[in-house]
mmCIF file of C-alpha atoms and ligand atoms in Angstrom:
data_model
loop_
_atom_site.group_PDB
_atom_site.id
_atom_site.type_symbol
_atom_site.label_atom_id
_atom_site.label_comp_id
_atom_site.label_asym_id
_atom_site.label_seq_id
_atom_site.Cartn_x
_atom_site.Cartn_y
_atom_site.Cartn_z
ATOM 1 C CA UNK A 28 133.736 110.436 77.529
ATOM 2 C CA UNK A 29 131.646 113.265 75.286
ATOM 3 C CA UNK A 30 130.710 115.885 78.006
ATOM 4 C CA UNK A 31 129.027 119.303 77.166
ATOM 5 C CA UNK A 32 131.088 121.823 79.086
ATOM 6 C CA UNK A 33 128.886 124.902 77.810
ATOM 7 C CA UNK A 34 126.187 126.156 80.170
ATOM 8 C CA UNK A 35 123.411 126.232 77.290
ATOM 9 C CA UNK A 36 120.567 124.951 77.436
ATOM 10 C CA UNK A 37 117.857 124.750 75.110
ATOM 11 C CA UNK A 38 115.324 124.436 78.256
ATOM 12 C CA UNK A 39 115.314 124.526 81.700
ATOM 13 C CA UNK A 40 114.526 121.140 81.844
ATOM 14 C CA UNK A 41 117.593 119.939 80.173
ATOM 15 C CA UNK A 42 119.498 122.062 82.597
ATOM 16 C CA UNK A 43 118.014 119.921 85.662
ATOM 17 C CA UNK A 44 118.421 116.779 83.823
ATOM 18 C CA UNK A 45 121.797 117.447 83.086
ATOM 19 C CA UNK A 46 122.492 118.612 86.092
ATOM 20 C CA UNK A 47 120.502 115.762 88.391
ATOM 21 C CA UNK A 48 122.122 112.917 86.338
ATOM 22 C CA UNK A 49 126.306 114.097 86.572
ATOM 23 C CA UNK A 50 125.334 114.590 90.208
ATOM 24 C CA UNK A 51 126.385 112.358 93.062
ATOM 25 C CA UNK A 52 123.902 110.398 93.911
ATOM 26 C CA UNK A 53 121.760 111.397 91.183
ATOM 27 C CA UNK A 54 118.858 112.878 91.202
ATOM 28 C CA UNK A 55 115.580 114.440 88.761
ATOM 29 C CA UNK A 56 112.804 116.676 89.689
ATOM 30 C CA UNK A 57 109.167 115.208 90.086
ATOM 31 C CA UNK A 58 107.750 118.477 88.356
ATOM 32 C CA UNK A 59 109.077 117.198 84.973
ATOM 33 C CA UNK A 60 107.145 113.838 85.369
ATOM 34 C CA UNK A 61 103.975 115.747 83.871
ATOM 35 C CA UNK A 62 103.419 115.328 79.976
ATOM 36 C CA UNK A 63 100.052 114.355 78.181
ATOM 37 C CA UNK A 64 101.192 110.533 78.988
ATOM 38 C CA UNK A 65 102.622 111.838 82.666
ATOM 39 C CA UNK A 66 98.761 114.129 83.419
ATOM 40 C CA UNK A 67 97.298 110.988 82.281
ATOM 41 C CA UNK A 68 98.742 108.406 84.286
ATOM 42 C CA UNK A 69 98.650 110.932 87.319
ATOM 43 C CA UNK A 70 94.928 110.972 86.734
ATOM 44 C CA UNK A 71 94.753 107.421 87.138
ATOM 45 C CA UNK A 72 96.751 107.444 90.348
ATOM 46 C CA UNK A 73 94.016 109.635 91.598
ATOM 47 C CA UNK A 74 91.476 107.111 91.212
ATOM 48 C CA UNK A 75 93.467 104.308 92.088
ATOM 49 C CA UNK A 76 91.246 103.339 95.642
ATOM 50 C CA UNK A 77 94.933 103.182 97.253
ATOM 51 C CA UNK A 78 95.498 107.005 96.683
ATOM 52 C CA UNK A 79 93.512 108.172 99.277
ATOM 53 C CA UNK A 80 94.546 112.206 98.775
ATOM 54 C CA UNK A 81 92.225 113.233 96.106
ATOM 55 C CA UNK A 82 88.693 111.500 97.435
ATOM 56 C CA UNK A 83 89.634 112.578 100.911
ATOM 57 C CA UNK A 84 89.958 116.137 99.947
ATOM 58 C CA UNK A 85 87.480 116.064 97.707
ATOM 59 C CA UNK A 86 84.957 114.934 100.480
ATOM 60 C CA UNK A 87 86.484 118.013 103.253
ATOM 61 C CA UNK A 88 85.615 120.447 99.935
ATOM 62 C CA UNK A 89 82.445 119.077 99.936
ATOM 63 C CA UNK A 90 81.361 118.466 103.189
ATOM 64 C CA UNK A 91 82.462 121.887 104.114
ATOM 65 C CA UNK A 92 81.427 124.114 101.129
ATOM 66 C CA UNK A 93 79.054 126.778 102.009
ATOM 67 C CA UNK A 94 81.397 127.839 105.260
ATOM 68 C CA UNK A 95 84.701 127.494 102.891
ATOM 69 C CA UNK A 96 82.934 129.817 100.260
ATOM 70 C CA UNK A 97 81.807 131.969 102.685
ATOM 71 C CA UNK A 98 85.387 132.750 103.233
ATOM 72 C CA UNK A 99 86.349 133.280 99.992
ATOM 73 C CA UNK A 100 83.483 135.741 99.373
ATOM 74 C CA UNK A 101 83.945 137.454 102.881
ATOM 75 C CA UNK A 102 82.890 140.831 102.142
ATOM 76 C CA UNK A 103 80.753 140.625 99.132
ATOM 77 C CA UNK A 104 83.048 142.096 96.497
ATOM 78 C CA UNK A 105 84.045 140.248 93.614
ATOM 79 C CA UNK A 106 87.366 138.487 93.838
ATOM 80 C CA UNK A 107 89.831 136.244 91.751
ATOM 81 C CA UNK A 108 90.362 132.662 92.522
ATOM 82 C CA UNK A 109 93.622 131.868 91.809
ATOM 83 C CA UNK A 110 94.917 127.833 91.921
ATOM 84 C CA UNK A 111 98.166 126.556 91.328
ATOM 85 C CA UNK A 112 98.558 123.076 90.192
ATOM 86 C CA UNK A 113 94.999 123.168 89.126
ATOM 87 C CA UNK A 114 95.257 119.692 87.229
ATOM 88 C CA UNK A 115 91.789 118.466 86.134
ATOM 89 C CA UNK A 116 90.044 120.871 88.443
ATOM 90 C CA UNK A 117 87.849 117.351 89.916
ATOM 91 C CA UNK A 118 87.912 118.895 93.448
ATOM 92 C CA UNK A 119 87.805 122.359 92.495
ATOM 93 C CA UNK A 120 84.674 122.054 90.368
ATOM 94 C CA UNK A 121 82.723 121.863 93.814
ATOM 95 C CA UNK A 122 83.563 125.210 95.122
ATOM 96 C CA UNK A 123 83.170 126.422 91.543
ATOM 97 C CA UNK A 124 79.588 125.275 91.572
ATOM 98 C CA UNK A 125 78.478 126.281 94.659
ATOM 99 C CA UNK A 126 80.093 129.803 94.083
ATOM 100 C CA UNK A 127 78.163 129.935 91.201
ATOM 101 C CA UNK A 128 74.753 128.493 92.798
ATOM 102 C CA UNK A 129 75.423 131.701 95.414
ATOM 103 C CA UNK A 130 75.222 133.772 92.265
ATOM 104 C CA UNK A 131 79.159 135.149 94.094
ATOM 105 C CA UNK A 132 81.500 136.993 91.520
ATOM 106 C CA UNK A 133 84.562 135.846 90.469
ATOM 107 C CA UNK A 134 87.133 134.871 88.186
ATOM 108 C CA UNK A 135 89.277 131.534 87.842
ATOM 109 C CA UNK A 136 92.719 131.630 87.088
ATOM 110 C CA UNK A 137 94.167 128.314 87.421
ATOM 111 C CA UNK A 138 97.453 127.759 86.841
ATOM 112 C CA UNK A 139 99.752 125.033 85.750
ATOM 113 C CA UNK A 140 102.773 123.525 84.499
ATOM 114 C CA UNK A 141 100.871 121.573 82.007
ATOM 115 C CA UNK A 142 99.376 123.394 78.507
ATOM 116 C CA UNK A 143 97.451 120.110 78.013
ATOM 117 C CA UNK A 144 95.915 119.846 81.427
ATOM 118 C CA UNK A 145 94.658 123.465 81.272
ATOM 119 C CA UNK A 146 93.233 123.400 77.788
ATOM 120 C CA UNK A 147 91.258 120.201 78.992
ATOM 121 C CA UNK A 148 90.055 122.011 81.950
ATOM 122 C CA UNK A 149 89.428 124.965 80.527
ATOM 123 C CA UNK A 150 87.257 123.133 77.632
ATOM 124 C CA UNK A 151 85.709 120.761 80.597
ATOM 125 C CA UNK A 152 84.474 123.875 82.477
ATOM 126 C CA UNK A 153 82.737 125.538 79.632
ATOM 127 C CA UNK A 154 81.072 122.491 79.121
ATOM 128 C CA UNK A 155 79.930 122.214 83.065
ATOM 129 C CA UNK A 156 79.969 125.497 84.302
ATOM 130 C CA UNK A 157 79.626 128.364 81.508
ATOM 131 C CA UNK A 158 79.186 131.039 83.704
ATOM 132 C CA UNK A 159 82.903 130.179 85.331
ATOM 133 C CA UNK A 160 84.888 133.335 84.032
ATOM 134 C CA UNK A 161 88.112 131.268 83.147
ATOM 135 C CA UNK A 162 91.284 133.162 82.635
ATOM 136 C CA UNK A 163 94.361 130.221 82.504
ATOM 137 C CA UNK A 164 97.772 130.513 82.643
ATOM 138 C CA UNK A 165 100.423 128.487 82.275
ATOM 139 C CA UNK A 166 104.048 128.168 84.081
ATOM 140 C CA UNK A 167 105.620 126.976 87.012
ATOM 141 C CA UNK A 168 104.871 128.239 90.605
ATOM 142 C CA UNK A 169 107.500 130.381 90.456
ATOM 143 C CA UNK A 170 107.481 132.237 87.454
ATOM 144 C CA UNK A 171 103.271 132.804 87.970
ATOM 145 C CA UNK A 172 103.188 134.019 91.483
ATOM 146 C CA UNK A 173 105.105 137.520 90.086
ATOM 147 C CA UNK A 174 102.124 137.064 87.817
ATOM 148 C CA UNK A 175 99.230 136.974 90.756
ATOM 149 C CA UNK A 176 100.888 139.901 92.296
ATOM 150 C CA UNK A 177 100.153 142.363 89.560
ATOM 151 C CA UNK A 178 96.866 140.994 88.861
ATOM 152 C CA UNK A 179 94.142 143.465 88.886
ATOM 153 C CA UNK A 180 93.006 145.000 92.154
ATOM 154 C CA UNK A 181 90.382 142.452 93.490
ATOM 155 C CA UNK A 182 90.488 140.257 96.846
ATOM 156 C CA UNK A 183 92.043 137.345 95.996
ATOM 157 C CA UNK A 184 92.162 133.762 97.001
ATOM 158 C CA UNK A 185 94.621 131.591 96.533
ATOM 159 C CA UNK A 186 94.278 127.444 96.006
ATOM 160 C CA UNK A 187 96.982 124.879 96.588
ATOM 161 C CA UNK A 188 95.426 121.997 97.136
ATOM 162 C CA UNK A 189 96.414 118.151 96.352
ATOM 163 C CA UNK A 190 98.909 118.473 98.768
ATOM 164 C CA UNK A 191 101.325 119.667 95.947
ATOM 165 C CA UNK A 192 103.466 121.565 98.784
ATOM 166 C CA UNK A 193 104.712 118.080 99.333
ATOM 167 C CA UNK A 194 106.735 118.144 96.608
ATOM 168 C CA UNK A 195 109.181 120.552 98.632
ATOM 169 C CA UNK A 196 111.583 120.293 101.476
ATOM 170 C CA UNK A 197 110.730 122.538 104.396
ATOM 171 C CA UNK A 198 113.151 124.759 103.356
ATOM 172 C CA UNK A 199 111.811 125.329 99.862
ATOM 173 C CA UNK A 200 108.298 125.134 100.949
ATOM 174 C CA UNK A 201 109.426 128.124 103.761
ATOM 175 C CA UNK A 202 110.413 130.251 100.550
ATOM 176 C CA UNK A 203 107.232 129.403 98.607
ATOM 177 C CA UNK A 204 104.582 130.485 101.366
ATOM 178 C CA UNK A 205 107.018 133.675 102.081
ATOM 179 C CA UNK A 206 106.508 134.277 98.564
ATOM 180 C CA UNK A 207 102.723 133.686 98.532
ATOM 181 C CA UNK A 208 102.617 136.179 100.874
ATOM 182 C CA UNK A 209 104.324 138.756 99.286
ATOM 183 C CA UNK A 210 101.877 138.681 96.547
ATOM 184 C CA UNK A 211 98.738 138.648 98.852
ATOM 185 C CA UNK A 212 97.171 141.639 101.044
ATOM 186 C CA UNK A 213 95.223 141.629 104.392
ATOM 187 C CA UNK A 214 91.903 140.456 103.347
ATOM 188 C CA UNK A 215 93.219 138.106 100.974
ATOM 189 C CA UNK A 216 93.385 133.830 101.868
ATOM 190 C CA UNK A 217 95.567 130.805 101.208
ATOM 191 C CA UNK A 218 93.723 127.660 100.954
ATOM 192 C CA UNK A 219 96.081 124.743 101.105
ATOM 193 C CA UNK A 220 95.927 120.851 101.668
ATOM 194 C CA UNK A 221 98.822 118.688 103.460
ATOM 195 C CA UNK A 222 98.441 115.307 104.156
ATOM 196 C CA UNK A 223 98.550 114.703 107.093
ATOM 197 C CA UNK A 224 101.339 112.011 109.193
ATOM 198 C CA UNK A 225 99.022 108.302 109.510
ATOM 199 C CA UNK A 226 99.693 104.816 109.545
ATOM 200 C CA UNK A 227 103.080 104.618 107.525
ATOM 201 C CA UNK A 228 101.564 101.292 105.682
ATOM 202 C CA UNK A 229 98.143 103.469 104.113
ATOM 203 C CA UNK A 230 101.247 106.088 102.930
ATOM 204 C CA UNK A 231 103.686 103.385 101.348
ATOM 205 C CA UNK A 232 100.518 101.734 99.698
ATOM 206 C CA UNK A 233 99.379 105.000 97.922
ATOM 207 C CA UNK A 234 102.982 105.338 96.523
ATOM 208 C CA UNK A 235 103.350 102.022 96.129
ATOM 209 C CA UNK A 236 100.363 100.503 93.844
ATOM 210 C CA UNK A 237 100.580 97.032 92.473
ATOM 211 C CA UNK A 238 99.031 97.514 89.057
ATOM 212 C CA UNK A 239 102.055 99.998 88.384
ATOM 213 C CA UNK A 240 100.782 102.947 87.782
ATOM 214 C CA UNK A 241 102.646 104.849 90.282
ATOM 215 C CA UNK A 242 105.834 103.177 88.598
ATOM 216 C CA UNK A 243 105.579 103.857 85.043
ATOM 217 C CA UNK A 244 104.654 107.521 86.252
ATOM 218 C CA UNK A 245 107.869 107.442 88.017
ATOM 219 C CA UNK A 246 109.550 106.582 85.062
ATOM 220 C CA UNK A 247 107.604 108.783 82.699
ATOM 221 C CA UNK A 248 110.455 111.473 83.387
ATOM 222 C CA UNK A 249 112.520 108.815 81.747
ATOM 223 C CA UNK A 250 110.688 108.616 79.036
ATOM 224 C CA UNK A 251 110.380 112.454 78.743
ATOM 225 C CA UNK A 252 113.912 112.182 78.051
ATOM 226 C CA UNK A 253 113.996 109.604 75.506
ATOM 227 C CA UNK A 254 111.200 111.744 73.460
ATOM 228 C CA UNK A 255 112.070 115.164 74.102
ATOM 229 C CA UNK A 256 116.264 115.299 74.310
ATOM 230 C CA UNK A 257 116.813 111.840 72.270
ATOM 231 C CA UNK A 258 117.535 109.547 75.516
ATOM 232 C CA UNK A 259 117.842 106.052 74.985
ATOM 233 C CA UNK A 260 116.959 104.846 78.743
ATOM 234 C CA UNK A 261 115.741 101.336 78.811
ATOM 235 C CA UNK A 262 112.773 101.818 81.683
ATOM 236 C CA UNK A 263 112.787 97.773 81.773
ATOM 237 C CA UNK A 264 116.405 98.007 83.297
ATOM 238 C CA UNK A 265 115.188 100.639 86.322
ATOM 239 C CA UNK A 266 112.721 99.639 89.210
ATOM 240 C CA UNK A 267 110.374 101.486 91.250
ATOM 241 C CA UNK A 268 111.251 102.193 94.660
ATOM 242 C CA UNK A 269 109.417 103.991 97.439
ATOM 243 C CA UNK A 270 110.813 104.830 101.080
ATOM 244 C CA UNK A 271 108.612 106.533 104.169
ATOM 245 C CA UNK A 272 110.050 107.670 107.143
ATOM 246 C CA UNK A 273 107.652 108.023 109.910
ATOM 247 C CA UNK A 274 109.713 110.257 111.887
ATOM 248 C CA UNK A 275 109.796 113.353 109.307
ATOM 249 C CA UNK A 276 107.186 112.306 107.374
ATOM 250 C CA UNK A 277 108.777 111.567 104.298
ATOM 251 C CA UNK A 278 108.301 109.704 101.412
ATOM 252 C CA UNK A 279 110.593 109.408 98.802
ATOM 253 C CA UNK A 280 110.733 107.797 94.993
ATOM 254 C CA UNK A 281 113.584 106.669 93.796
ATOM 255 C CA UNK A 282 114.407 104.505 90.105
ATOM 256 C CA UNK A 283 116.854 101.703 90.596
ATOM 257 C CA UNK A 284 118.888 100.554 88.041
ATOM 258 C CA UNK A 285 118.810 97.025 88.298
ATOM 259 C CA UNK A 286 122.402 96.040 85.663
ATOM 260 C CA UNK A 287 125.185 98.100 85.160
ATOM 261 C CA UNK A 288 124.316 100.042 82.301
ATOM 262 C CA UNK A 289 125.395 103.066 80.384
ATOM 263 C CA UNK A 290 122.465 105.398 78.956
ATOM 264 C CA UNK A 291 123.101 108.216 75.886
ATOM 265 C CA UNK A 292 121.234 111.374 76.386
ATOM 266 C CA UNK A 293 121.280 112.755 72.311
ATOM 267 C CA UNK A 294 120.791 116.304 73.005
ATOM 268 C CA UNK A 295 122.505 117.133 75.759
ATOM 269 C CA UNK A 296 125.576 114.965 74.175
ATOM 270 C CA UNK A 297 125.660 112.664 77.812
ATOM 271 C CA UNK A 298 126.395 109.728 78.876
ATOM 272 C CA UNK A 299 125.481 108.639 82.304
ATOM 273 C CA UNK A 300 126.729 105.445 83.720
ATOM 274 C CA UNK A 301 125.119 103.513 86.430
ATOM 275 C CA UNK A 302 126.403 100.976 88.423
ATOM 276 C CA UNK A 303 124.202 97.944 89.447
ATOM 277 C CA UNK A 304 121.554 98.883 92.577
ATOM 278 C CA UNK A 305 122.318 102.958 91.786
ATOM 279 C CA UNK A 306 119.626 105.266 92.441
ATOM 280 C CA UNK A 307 118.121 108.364 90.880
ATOM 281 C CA UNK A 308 115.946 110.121 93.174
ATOM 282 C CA UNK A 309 112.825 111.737 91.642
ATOM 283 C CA UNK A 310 110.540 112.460 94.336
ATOM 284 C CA UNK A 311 109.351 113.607 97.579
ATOM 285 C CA UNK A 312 105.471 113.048 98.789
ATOM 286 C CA UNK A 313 106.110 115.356 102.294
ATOM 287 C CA UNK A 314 103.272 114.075 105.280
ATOM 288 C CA UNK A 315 102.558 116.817 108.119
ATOM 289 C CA UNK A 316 100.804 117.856 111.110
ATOM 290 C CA UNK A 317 99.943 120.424 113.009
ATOM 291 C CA UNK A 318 102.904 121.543 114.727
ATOM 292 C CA UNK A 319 104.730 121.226 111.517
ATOM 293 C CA UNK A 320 102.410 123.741 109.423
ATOM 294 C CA UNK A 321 102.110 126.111 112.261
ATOM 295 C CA UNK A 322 106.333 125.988 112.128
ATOM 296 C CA UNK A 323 106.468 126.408 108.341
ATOM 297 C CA UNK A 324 103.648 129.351 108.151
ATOM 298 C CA UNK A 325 105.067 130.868 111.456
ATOM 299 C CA UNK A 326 108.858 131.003 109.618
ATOM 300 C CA UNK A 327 106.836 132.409 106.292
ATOM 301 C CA UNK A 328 105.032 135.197 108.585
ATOM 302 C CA UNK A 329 101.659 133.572 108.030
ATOM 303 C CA UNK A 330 98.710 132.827 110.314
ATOM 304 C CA UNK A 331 96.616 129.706 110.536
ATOM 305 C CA UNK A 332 92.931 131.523 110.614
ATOM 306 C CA UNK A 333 91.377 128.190 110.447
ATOM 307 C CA UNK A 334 91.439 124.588 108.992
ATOM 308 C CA UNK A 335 88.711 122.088 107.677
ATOM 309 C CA UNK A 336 89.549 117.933 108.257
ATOM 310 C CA UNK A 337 88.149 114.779 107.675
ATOM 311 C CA UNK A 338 86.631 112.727 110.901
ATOM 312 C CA UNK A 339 90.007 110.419 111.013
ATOM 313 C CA UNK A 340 92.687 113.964 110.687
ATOM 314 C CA UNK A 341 94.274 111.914 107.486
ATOM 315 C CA UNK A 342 94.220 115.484 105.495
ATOM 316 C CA UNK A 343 93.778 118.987 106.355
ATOM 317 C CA UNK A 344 92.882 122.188 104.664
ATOM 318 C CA UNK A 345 94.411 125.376 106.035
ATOM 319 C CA UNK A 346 93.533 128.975 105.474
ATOM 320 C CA UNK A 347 96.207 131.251 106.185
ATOM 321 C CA UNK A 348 96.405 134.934 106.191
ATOM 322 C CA UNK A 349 99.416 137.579 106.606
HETATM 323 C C1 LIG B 406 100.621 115.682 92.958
HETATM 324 C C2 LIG B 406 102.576 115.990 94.275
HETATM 325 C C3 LIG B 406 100.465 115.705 95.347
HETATM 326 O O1 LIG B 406 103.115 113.576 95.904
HETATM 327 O O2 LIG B 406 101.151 112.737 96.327
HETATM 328 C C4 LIG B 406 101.363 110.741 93.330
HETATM 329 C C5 LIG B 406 102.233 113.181 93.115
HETATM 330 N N1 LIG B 406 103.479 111.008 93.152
HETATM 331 N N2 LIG B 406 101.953 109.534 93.359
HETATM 332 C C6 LIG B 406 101.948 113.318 95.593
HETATM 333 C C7 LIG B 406 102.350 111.679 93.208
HETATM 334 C C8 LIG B 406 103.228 109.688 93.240
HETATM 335 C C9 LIG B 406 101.432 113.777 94.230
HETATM 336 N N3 LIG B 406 101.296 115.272 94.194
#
């Protein structure tokens, strides 16, 4: 069998899919499933009436926006409003126009993995809000919180909303908040939505659509690999799968090849064989409470200063200083 025994990679991304896919069992990261086709299809999870994340969240923002904002502009100086994962900005754009009804200074900096889902964003807002001072930047988490912490010397605020923590195991997510607060001083503020631990059924429905959306986005990081490194995956021959465990809170995505099959991967000069019923896992949607983000912040030395819910608890917003 052709295998490519060098360790170089064009991208990083063909790293991790090479990687994930000679692993046993096999597994791809959820943070490749966003391409124009992949922002696009997330945006239509978001308004798919079983996703309950984004309109719950959107309605804490809103019902609660003069007390968050006067948060965020604390003691009067201007500050920067950082977000990462900013997306479309939908539940964003409230705080954005209320800070800019309050005549408050500040700048945006949203950041994301996407190109296309800040150029659409940043052309939306200077459509909707001119006077937003807009200043976007693209990368991973990672890479763009070295960025935040030599930003110029303002207060600064930073959004994670969407519940995008999720994404990592506690361990991981430890590591990110410890290094969100590296990069923040005393006066500055995390904002962050988890979703919160509910009736398992509303959390398997949200993952679980039955239009399909949430499947072919699932399987958009297949088709990432067909376009981008020559892949010849047939997405017919793989099924959508989603698992929650109401003891941890997890839920979990997995594709599940449904024949034996052997798929090519062009560019990275793979093949990777799956037997009938095998699994690649591409995703974890972590649920929390209380207990659970006052663990993870205590371990990352940060403190809950306060939070902001809906009526039923199904999300929360934290704030959390150092
Ligand atoms: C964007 C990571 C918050 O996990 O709920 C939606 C992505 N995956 N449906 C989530 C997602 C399947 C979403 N996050």
């Amino acid at each position: 069998m052709p295998q490519k025994t060098t360790t170089t990679f064009a991208t990083a991304f063909e790293r991790e899919v090479h990687e994930g896919l000679t692993a046993f069992p096999k597994y791809l990261s959820s943070k490749y499933f966003y391409d124009e086709v992949g922002d696009k299809l997330f945006q239509d999870i978001m308004a798919m009436p079983e996703y309950y994340l984004t309109d719950c969240e959107f309605n804490i923002l809103d019902a609660n926006k003069t007390a968050i904002v006067d948060l965020f502009a604390s003691d009067g100086e201007p500050f920067s409003l950082f977000e990462l994962g900013a997306g479309d900005g939908k539940k964003t754009k409230v705080l954005l126009r209320h800070l800019v009804e309050r005549n408050i200074r500040f700048d945006y900096r949203p950041i994301d993995i996407s190109q296309n889902a800040l150029d659409q964003l940043e052309t939306a807002l200077h459509k909707e809000l001119p006077e937003v001072d807009i200043n976007p930047l693209q990368g991973t988490y990672f890479d763009t919180l070295r960025d935040i912490g030599e930003s110029n010397g303002r207060r600064k605020v930073i959004l994670f909303l969407g519940s995008n923590i999720g994404n990592l195991l506690h361990p991981q997510a430890v590591e990110f908040l410890k290094n969100m607060r590296k990069v923040i001083n005393k006066n500055d503020l995390i904002f962050m939505g988890f979703d919160q631990k509910k009736n398992p059924q509303t959390i398997l429905d949200a993952y679980n659509d039955k239009t399909g959306i949430t499947e072919a986005f699932n399987k958009n990081i297949l088709a990432r690999i067909n376009k981008e490194m020559g892949g010849d995956f047939n997405l017919d021959n793989f099924l959508h799968w989603e698992v929650y465990d109401p003891q941890t809170g997890t839920a979990k995505s997995y594709l599940v090849s449904k024949v034996e099959q052997v798929a090519y991967i062009d560019r990275l000069d793979l093949e990777v064989p799956f037997k009938r019923w095998e699994t690649i896992h591409t995703e974890i949607s972590q649920k929390y409470d209380d207990a659970v983000v006052q663990w993870l912040a205590g371990k990352a030395g940060l403190e809950i200063a306060t939070s902001f819910s809906d009526e039923e608890e199904s999300y929360k917003d934290y704030v959390f200083t150092k």
